[in-house]
Short mmCIF file of C-alpha atoms in Angstrom, two decimals:
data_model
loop_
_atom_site.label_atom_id
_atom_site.label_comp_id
_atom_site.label_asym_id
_atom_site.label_seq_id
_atom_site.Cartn_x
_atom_site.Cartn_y
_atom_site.Cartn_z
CA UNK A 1 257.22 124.19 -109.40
CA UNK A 2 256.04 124.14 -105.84
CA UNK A 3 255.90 127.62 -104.07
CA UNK A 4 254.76 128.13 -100.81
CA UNK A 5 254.29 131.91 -99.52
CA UNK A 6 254.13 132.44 -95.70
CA UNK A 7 252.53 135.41 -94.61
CA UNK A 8 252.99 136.69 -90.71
CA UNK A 9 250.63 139.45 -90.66
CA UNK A 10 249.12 140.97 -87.24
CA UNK A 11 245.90 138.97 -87.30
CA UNK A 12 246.84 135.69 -88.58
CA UNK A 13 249.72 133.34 -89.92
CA UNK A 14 249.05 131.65 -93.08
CA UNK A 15 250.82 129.21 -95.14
CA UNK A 16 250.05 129.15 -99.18
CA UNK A 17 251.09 126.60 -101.05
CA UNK A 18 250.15 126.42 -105.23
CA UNK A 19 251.78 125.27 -108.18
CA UNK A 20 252.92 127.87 -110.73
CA UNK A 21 255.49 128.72 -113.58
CA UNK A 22 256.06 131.96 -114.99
CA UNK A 23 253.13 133.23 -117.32
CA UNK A 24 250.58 130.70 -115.92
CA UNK A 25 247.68 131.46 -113.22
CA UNK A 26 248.75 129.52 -109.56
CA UNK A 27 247.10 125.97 -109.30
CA UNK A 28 245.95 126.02 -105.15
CA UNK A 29 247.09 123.62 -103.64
CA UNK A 30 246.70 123.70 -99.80
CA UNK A 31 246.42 126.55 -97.55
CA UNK A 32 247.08 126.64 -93.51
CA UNK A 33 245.98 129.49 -91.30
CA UNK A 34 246.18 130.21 -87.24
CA UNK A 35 244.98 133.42 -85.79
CA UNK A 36 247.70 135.80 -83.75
CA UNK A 37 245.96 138.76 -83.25
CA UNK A 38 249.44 140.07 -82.70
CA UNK A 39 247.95 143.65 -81.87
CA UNK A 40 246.46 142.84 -78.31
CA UNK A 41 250.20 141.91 -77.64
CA UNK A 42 251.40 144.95 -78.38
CA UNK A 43 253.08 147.18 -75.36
CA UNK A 44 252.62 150.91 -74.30
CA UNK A 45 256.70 150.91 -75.95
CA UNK A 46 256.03 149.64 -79.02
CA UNK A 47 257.25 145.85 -78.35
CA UNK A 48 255.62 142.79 -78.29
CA UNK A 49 254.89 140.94 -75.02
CA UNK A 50 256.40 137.78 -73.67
CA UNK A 51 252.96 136.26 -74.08
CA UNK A 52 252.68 137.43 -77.74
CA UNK A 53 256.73 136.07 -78.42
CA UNK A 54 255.78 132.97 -77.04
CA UNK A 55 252.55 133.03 -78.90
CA UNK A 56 254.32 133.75 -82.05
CA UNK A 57 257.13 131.05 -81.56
CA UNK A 58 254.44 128.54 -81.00
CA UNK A 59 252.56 129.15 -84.45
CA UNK A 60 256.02 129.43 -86.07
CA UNK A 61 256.68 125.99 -85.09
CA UNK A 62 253.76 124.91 -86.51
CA UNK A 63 254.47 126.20 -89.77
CA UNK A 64 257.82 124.87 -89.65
CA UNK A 65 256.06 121.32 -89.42
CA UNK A 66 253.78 122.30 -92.00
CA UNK A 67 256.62 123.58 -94.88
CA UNK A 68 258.61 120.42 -94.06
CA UNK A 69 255.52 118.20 -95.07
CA UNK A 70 254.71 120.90 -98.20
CA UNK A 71 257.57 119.67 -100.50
CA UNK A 72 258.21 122.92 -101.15
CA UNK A 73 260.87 124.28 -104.23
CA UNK A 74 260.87 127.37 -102.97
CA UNK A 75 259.65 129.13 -99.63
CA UNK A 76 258.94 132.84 -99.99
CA UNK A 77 258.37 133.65 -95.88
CA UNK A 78 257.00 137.35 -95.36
CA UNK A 79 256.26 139.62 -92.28
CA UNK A 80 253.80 142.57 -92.28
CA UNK A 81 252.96 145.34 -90.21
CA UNK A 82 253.33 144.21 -86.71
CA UNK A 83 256.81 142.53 -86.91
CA UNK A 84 258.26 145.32 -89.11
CA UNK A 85 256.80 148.26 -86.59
CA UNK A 86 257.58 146.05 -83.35
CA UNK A 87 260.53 147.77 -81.10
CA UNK A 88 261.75 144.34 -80.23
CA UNK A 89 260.80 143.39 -84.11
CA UNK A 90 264.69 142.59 -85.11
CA UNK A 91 265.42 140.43 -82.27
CA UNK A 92 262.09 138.12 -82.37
CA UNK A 93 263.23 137.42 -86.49
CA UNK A 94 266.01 136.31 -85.47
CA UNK A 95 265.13 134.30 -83.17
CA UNK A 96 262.52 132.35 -85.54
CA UNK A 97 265.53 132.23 -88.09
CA UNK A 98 267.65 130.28 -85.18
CA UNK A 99 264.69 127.95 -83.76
CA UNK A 100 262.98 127.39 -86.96
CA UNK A 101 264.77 127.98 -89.86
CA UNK A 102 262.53 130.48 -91.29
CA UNK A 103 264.08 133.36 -92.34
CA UNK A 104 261.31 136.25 -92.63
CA UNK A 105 261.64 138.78 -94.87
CA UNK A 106 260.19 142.37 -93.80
CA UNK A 107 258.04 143.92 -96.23
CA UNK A 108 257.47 147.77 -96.42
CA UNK A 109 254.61 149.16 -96.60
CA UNK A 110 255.15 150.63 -99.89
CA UNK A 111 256.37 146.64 -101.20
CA UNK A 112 252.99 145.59 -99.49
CA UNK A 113 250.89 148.10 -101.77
CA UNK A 114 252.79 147.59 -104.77
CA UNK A 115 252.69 143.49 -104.88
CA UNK A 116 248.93 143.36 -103.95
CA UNK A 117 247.84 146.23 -106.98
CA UNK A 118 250.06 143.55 -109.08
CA UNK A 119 247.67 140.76 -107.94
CA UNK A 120 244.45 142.58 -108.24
CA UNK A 121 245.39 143.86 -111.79
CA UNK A 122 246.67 140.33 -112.88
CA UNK A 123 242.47 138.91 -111.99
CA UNK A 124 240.40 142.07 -112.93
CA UNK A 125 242.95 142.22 -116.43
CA UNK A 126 243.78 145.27 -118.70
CA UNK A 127 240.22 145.70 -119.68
CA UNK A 128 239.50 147.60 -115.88
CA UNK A 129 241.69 150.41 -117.02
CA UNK A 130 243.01 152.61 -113.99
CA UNK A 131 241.62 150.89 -110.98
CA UNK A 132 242.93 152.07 -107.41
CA UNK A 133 243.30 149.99 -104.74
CA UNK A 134 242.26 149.60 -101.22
CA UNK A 135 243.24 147.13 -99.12
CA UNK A 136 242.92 147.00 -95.22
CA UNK A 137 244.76 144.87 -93.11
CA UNK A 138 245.18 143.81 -89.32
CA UNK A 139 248.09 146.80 -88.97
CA UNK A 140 247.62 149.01 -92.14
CA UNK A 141 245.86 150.89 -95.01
CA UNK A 142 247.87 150.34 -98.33
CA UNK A 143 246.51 152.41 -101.30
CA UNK A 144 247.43 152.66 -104.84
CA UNK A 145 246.81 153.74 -107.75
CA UNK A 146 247.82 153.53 -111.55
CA UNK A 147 247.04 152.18 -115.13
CA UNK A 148 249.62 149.14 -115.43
CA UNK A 149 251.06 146.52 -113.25
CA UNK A 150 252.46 148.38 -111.21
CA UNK A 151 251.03 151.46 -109.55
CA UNK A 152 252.07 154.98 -110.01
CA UNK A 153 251.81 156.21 -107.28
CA UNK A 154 251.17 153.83 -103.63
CA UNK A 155 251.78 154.33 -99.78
CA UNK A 156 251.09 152.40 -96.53
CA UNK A 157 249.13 154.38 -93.35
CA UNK A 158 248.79 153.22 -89.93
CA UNK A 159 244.99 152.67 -90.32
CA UNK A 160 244.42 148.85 -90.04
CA UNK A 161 242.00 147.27 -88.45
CA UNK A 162 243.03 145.30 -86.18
CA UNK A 163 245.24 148.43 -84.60
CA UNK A 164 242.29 150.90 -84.44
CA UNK A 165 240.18 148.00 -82.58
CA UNK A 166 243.40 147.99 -80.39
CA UNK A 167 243.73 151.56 -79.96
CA UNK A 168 240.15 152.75 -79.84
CA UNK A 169 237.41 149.90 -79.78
CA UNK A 170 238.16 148.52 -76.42
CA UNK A 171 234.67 147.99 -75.03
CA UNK A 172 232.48 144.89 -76.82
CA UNK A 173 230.25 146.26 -78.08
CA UNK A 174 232.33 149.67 -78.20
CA UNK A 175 230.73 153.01 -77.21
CA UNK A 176 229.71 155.98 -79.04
CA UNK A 177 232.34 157.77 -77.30
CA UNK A 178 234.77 155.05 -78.59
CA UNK A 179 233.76 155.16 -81.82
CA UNK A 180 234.29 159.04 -82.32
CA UNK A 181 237.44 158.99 -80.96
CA UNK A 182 238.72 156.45 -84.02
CA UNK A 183 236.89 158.74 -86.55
CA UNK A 184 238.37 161.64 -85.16
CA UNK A 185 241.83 160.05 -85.39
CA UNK A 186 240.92 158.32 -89.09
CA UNK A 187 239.62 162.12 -90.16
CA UNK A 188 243.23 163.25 -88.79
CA UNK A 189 245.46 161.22 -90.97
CA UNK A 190 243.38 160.50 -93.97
CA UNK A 191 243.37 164.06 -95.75
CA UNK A 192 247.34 164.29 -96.72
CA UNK A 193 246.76 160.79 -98.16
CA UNK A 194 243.84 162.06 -100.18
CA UNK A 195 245.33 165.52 -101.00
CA UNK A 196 247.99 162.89 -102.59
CA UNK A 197 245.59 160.96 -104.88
CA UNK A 198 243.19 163.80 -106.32
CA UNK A 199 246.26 165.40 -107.83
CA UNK A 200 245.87 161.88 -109.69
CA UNK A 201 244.30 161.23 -112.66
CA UNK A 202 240.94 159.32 -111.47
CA UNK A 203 240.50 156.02 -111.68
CA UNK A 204 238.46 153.73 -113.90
CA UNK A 205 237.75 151.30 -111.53
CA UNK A 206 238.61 150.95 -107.64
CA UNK A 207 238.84 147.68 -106.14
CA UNK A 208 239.16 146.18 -102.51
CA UNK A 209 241.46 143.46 -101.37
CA UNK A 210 241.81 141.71 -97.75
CA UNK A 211 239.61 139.45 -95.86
CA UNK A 212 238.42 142.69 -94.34
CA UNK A 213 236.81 143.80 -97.33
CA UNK A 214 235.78 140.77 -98.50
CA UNK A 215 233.88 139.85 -95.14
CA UNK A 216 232.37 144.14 -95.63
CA UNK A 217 231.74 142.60 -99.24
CA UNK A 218 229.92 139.56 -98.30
CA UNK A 219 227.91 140.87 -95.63
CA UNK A 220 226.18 144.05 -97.17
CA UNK A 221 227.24 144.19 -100.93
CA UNK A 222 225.88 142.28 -104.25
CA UNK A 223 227.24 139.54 -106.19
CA UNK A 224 226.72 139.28 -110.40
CA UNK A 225 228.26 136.63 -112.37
CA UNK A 226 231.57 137.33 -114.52
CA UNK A 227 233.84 136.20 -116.64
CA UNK A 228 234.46 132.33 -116.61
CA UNK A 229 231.64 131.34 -114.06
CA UNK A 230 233.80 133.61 -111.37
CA UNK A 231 231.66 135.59 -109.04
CA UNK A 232 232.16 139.20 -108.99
CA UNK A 233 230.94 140.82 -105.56
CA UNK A 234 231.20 144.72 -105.40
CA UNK A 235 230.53 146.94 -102.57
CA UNK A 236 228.32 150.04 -102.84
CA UNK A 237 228.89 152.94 -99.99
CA UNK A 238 225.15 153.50 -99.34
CA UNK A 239 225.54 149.58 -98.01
CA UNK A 240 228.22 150.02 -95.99
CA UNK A 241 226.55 153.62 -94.60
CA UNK A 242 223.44 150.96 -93.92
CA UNK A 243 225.41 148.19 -92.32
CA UNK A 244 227.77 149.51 -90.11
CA UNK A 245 226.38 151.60 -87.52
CA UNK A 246 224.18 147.96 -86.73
CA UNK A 247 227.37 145.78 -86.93
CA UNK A 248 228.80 148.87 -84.19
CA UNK A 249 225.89 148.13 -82.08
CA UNK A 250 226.43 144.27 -82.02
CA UNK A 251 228.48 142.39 -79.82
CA UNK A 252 231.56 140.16 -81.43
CA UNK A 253 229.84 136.81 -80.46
CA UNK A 254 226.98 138.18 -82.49
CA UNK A 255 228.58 139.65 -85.28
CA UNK A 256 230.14 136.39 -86.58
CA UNK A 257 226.76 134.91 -86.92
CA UNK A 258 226.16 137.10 -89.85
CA UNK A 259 226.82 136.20 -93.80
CA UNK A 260 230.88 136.69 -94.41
CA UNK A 261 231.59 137.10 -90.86
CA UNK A 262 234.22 134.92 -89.45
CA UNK A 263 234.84 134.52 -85.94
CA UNK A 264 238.27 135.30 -85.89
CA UNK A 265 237.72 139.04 -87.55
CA UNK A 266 234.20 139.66 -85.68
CA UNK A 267 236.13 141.67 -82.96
CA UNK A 268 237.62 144.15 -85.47
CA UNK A 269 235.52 144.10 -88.42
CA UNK A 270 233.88 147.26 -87.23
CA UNK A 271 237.26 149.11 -86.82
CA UNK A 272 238.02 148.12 -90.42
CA UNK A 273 234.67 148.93 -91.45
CA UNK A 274 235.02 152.01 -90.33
CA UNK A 275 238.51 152.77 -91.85
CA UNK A 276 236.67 151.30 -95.61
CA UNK A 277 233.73 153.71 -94.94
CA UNK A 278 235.84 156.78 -94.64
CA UNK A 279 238.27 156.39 -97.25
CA UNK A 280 235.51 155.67 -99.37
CA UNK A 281 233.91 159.13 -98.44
CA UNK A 282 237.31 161.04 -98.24
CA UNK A 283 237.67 159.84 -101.80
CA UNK A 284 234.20 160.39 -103.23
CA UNK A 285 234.38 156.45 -104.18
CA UNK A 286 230.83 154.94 -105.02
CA UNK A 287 231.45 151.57 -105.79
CA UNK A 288 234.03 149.49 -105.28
CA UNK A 289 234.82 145.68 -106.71
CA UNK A 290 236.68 143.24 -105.07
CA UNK A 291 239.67 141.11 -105.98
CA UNK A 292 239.93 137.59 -104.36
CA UNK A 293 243.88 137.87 -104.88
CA UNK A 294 246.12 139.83 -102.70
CA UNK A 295 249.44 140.24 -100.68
CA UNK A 296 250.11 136.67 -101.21
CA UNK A 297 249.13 135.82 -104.73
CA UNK A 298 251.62 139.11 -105.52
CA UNK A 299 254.44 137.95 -103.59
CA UNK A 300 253.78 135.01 -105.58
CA UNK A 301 252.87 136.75 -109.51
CA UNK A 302 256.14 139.57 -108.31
CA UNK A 303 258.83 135.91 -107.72
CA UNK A 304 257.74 134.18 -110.98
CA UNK A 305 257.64 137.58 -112.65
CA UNK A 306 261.41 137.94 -111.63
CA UNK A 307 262.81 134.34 -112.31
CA UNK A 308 265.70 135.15 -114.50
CA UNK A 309 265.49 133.56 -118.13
CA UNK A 310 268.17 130.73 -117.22
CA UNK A 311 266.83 129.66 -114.34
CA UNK A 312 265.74 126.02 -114.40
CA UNK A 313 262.20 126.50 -113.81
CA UNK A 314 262.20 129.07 -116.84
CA UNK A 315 263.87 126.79 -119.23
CA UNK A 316 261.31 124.20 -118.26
CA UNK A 317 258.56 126.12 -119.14
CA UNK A 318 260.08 126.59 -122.18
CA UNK A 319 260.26 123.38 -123.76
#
């Protein structure tokens, strides 16, 4: 069948569309992205401006043209972060639900952690053991942690990168001054988080998801080949220690210029790189590995994993 996930996060909107059925691997089929950068929209209250709803109906639109045209059999529309923490969150969904028949589904930030350590243990397999994850986003910091499919223990923090750029990177490029602030505020809320995961049994392998990573990945880390002619690309600390206080001292416009760097996360990739570098200290992690799939290709594996036994689709695969 033809599933399509939509995924409203705070930096971008971005429609996936693959072919799947339960116990196979997604077939890509297209994929459709526009950049929000919902976070500069954000008010002093909490809510999102008029400029950002109007921004936000506009690219909604859009994707209402581009499901229509998608021959979809099923539509599984998501919202992250900056809708579910909005004060004015509620009445915006609606909205979309009544103008363009899209009716978003809120995920937690526990739901967020869970489905994308699903995703990155379905393409690193059973042979990584225990991994952890780490995965940054425009809004938030979802970690997990555990030795099946789905982790034992996960939670969401505030920490994204797109927010601390908000919150504390306001000059381009941003000042010393700036830039202690946000690792005075990450060295704040990180230690309950890691008080929570060294009571853990430590991981065999940790792995990063989000284009945040992956740009972190591409820029300063190393590539090998794996299994099936699939590139693996891991990410040492000592290269991210290297990189970022040079990507801090470069302007956006310049930063996007360099390998992995895309234009649209030049402005916050040193927020997020900054959020990767100390989790990765707080932690004690050395190395980490990084999965292509995430939030979307679990939303995805987490739907086809629950398609009850007599559902068409099921029966179809089957025969």
């Amino acid at each position: 069948m033809r599933l399509g996930v939509l995924d409203v996060g705070s930096n971008t909107v971005h429609l996936l569309v693959v072919d799947a059925h339960p116990g196979a691997r997604p077939v890509h089929k297209t994929s459709t992205k526009a950049v929000l950068r919902l976070m500069k929209y954000l008010e002093p209250d909490g809510s999102i401006s008029d400029d950002g709803i109007e921004r936000i109906m506009e690219t909604m639109r859009a994707a209402a043209e581009h499901i229509a045209a998608a021959n979809l059999d099923e539509l599984l529309p998501m919202a992250t972060s900056a809708l579910r923490e909005a004060t004015n969150g509620p009445k915006l969904l609606k909205r979309i639900r009544k103008e363009c028949g899209i009716d978003l589904q809120v995920m937690s930030g526990a739901d967020e952690a869970r489905v994308t350590f699903l995703a990155a243990r379905r393409w690193l397999g059973w042979a990584a053991g225990r991994i952890q994850l780490i995965d940054i986003g425009g809004g938030s910091l979802e970690l997990a942690i555990g030795s099946d499919e789905l982790p034992e223990f996960a939670m969401s923090l505030p920490l994204g990168a797109g927010r601390m750029t908000k919150t504390f990177l306001t000059d381009d490029p941003p000042t010393q001054d700036e830039l202690e602030k946000l690792q005075a505020h990450i060295d704040e809320i990180l230690p309950d988080a890691v008080a929570k995961f060294t009571e853990l049994r430590q991981p065999d392998q940790v792995v990063g998801s989000s284009k945040t990573i992956r740009s972190l990945a591409r820029l300063a880390g190393s590539q090998v080949e794996g299994l099936g002619g699939n590139t693996m690309t891991s990410l040492y600390r000592w290269q991210l220690e290297d990189w970022m206080p040079r990507l801090a001292q470069l302007p956006s416009d310049s930063r996007h210029a360099l390998p992995g760097i895309t234009q649209d996360r030049a402005f916050q990739i040193v927020g997020g790189g900054t959020v990767l570098l100390s989790v990765m200290r707080a932690l004690d992690i050395e190395k980490l590995d990084v999965s292509p799939w995430a939030m979307r290709e679990g939303v995805l594996l987490d739907y086809l994993d629950r398609l009850p036994d007599d559902s068409p689709h099921a029966k179809k695969k089957k025969k």
